[in-house]
Amino acid sequence: MNWSGYILSKELASVLFLFGFVIVIISISAFWYNLRRTPRITHGELGVLFAPYFSEAVADEVDKLFILIKQELKSHEFANRFTVLKLPPNIPVNSHEEAVSVLAKCNATVLVWGVFDNGATTVGFSPIRFTFHHSPIIPSQEWLDRIAVPIACGRYRFESKDVPVEREVLAKNIDLIARNLMGLAVLVAGLYADAEKIFSRLWIDVKTLLAKGKGNLAILERFFEQIKSDYTFAITGQICSLYSPYLFNEKLFKIPFSDLHQWLLRADKGLQINPRDSGSYMLKATFHFLLGQEEKAIQCAKRAKLFDQRALAGINFSLAFLYNYTGQFKKSRKEYKLGMAKESSYEERLVKECSYFIRQAIERYPEKKQLRLAFGLIEFYRGCREIGISEITQFIEIAEVDVSLNEFVVEGKRILKEAGTQSNIEDAILKETT
C-alpha cells in the first residue's frame, strides 16, 4: 500500500504539475492575445486610436497628445461617448490604406498615425496624420470634402480622409492639436453643436496667436485655414440637419419663413468665419429661393461656383435649376452639361436631393412647366431612366403649344431621340447575343 500509495502520489503530483503548467501557458497565451488583439469599439461609441509607432522626433509629442485628448474629453459632457486607445505593437500603420483598414476592423472614427519609410524614418512633409473613417452620415460628398482643409495631402475616398499635422504646430501648440482632434472626431460623428463650441474657442485662440505674430506664421496660418473650414462646416451641418427633414419628408414649402431667415443668419455667420465657403453660399441660395427671392438665390449660387475648388456638380445643378425656373434656357443647359461632366454628379445622395427638390417645386409652381424637363433630365441621366423619359414626354405634351418654351421643348425632344437611339443599340446588341 505504501509503495502503491507512493506511486499514486507521484502520478498525482505529475498530473498536478502538468495541469498547472497548462494553466500557466493558457494564462500567458490569453495575456499575450489580449495584449496584441485588435481592439473593437462598441457600437455607438466614438473611437480615437493611436498607432503604436512614431518617429523619435515626434514620439514624445504624440504621447502628450494621447494624454491631453483624454484630459480634454473628461471636461466635456459627451466624454462617455469616446474611447481613446493605443493600438497593440503588432498592428503598425504605415499608409492611408492600412489606416482605413484598421479603422474599419476596429469600428473606430479617427486614427492618429505616422508616416515612415523602410528605415523607420519620417517621409513627406508631415510626420503625423489624422485619418477619418465613417459611414456616410454627412449629407453628401461635397460636405465630406469640407472635413479637411483643401491643402491636405493625399486622395480621399468617400468614407475616409487624411488630415496632415505639421511638426512645428504639434510641438509648440500641442494643446491646440488635442482640441482640434477632438473637434474633428465630434464633427465626423455629426455632433455639430458640440463641434461648433470646440472650434469657436479654437478659432479665437489661434487667431490671437496669429495677431501676436510669434512663431512660423505660414504654418500657423495653414492650421488656421483648416480650423475655419471645420468651424464653418459645424455651422452648416447644423443647418442641414434642420433643413433635410423638410426636404425628404416632402414639406419643403412648409418651412416657416422665420426658420428660413434664421438659417440665413446662421449661414452668414459661417461666411464671416470663412468668406470663401461655397457650402454656406449654396445654403443661402436654397433659402432665398424658398423665400421667393430668385435673383438673390442666383447671385449666391454664382458665388458658390466662384469659390468651389472641388468640382462639385451640385452647384452646377442648383444654378441650372434656377436658370430653368427663370426661363433662361441657354444658361440652364450650360450648367447642366458642366455638372454632368463631373464625377460627383453620380453621387446618389446628390441625385436624390435634386429629385426631391425639383419634384416639390413642380407641385408648388405648376405654371413653371419647364421644371418637368429639369426633373426628367436629372432622372434620365443620373436616376431612373424610365422615369426621366416619362417626365420629358409629359413636359413636351403640355408645353409644345407654348411658344415661350420652344427651346426647352426642342431640348426635350433631343433627349427622347437620344433615348430612342440608345434603345435601338441595346436591342441590336441583345439580338446579337441571343
CSV table of N, CA and C in Angstrom, one decimal, residues 3 13 16 27 90 97 119 166 170 193 223 274 278 314 317 329 408 412:
chain,number,residue,atom,x,y,z
A,3,TRP,N,3.9,1.4,-1.0
A,3,TRP,CA,4.6,1.6,-2.4
A,3,TRP,C,3.6,2.0,-3.4
A,13,ALA,N,1.1,14.1,-8.4
A,13,ALA,CA,2.0,15.3,-8.5
A,13,ALA,C,2.3,15.6,-9.9
A,16,LEU,N,-0.8,17.1,-11.4
A,16,LEU,CA,-1.0,18.5,-10.9
A,16,LEU,C,0.0,19.4,-11.5
A,27,SER,N,-2.8,31.0,-19.5
A,27,SER,CA,-2.8,32.4,-18.9
A,27,SER,C,-1.9,33.3,-19.7
A,90,ASN,N,1.7,44.9,-32.6
A,90,ASN,CA,1.6,44.1,-33.8
A,90,ASN,C,0.7,44.7,-34.9
A,97,GLU,N,-4.0,53.4,-46.7
A,97,GLU,CA,-4.8,52.2,-46.9
A,97,GLU,C,-4.8,51.3,-45.6
A,119,GLY,N,13.3,52.5,-43.5
A,119,GLY,CA,14.2,52.7,-42.4
A,119,GLY,C,13.7,53.3,-41.2
A,166,GLU,N,1.4,69.4,-39.2
A,166,GLU,CA,2.8,69.8,-39.3
A,166,GLU,C,3.5,69.7,-38.0
A,170,LEU,N,2.5,70.8,-34.0
A,170,LEU,CA,2.4,69.8,-33.0
A,170,LEU,C,3.3,70.0,-31.8
A,193,ALA,N,-23.4,70.8,-33.0
A,193,ALA,CA,-23.4,71.8,-31.9
A,193,ALA,C,-22.2,71.7,-31.0
A,223,PHE,N,-2.9,76.0,-40.5
A,223,PHE,CA,-3.7,75.4,-39.4
A,223,PHE,C,-4.9,76.2,-39.2
A,274,ASN,N,-15.5,82.1,-42.7
A,274,ASN,CA,-14.8,81.6,-43.9
A,274,ASN,C,-15.5,82.2,-45.1
A,278,SER,N,-18.1,77.8,-50.1
A,278,SER,CA,-19.1,77.6,-51.1
A,278,SER,C,-20.4,76.9,-50.5
A,314,GLY,N,-23.2,69.6,-57.6
A,314,GLY,CA,-24.4,70.1,-57.0
A,314,GLY,C,-24.6,71.6,-57.2
A,317,PHE,N,-25.9,72.0,-60.8
A,317,PHE,CA,-27.3,71.6,-60.8
A,317,PHE,C,-28.2,72.7,-60.2
A,329,PHE,N,-33.0,79.4,-70.8
A,329,PHE,CA,-32.7,78.1,-71.3
A,329,PHE,C,-31.2,77.8,-71.5
A,408,PHE,N,-36.9,74.8,-74.7
A,408,PHE,CA,-37.0,73.7,-73.7
A,408,PHE,C,-37.6,72.5,-74.4
A,412,GLY,N,-36.0,68.8,-75.0
A,412,GLY,CA,-36.7,67.6,-74.5
A,412,GLY,C,-36.8,66.5,-75.6
